[in-house]
mmCIF file of C-alpha atoms in Angstrom:
data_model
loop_
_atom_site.group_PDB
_atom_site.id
_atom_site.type_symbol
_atom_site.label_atom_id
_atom_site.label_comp_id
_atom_site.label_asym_id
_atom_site.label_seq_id
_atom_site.Cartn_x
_atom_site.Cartn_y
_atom_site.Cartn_z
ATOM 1 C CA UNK F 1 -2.827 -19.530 27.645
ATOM 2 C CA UNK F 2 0.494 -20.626 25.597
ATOM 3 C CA UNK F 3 1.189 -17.829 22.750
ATOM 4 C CA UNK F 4 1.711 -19.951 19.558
ATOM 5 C CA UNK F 5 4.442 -19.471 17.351
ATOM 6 C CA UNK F 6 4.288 -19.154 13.667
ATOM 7 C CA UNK F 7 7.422 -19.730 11.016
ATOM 8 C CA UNK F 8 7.744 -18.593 7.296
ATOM 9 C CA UNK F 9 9.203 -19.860 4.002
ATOM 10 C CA UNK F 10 9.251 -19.928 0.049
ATOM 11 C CA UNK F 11 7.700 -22.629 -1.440
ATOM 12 C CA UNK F 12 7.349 -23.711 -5.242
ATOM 13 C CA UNK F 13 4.862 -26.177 -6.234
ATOM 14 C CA UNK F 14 4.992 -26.868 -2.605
ATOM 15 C CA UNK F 15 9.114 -28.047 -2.859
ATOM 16 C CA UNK F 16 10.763 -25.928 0.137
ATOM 17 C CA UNK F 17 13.076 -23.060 -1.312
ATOM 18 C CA UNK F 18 14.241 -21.038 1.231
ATOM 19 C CA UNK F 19 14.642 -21.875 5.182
ATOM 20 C CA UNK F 20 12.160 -21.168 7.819
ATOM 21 C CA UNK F 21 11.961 -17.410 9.059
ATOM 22 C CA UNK F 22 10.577 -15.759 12.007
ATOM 23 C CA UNK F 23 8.748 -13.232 9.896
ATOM 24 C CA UNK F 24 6.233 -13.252 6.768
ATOM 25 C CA UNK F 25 8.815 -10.292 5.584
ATOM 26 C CA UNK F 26 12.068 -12.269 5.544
ATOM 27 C CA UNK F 27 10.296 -14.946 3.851
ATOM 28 C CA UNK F 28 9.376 -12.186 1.415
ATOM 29 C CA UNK F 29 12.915 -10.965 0.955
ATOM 30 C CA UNK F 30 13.851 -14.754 0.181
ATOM 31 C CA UNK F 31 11.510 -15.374 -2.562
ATOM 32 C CA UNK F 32 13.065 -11.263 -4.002
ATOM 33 C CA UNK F 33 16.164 -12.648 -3.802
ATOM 34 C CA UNK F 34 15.959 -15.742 -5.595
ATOM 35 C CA UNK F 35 14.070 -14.035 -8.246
ATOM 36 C CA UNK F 36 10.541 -15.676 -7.150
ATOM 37 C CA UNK F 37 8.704 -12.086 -6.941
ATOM 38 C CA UNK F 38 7.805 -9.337 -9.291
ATOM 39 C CA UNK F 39 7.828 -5.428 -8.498
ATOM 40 C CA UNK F 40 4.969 -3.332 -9.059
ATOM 41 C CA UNK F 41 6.340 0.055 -9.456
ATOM 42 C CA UNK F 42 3.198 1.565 -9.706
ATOM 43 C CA UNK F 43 1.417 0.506 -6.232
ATOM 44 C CA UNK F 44 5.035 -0.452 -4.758
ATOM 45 C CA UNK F 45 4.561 -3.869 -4.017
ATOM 46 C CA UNK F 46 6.145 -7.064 -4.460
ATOM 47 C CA UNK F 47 4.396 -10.062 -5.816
ATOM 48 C CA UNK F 48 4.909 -13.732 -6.082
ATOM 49 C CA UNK F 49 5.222 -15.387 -9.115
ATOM 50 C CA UNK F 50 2.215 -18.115 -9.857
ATOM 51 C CA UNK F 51 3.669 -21.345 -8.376
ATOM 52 C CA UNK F 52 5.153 -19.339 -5.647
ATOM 53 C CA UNK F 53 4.029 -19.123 -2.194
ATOM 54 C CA UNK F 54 4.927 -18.200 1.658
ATOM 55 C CA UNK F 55 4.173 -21.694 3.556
ATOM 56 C CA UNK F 56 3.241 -21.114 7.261
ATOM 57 C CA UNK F 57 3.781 -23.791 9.953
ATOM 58 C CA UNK F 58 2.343 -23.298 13.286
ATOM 59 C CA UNK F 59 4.470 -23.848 16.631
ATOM 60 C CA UNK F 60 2.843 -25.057 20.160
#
């Protein structure tokens, strides 16, 4: 059985805004850096703004 591969990035209203990552975290750290997530000090967590979301593409 073939392991299947899975890639990560930002999207807004479903327009691409970062590049594809390895990781749900880096994708994460994009959407921090361009200002597309909120901190919770409180429960220390990051969340992403409304339109905002982590896009995940499959790889055979």
């Amino acid at each position: 059985m073939m392991a299947v591969r899975v890639r990560y990035r930002v999207v807004v209203f479903d327009d691409p805004r970062g590049p594809w990552r390895d990781t749900f975290d880096e994708a994460k750290d994009d959407a921090i850096t361009a200002g597309l997530a909120s901190y919770d000090q409180s429960r220390r967590e990051y969340y992403l703004a409304v339109p905002v979301a982590i896009q995940t593409e499959r790889i055979p």
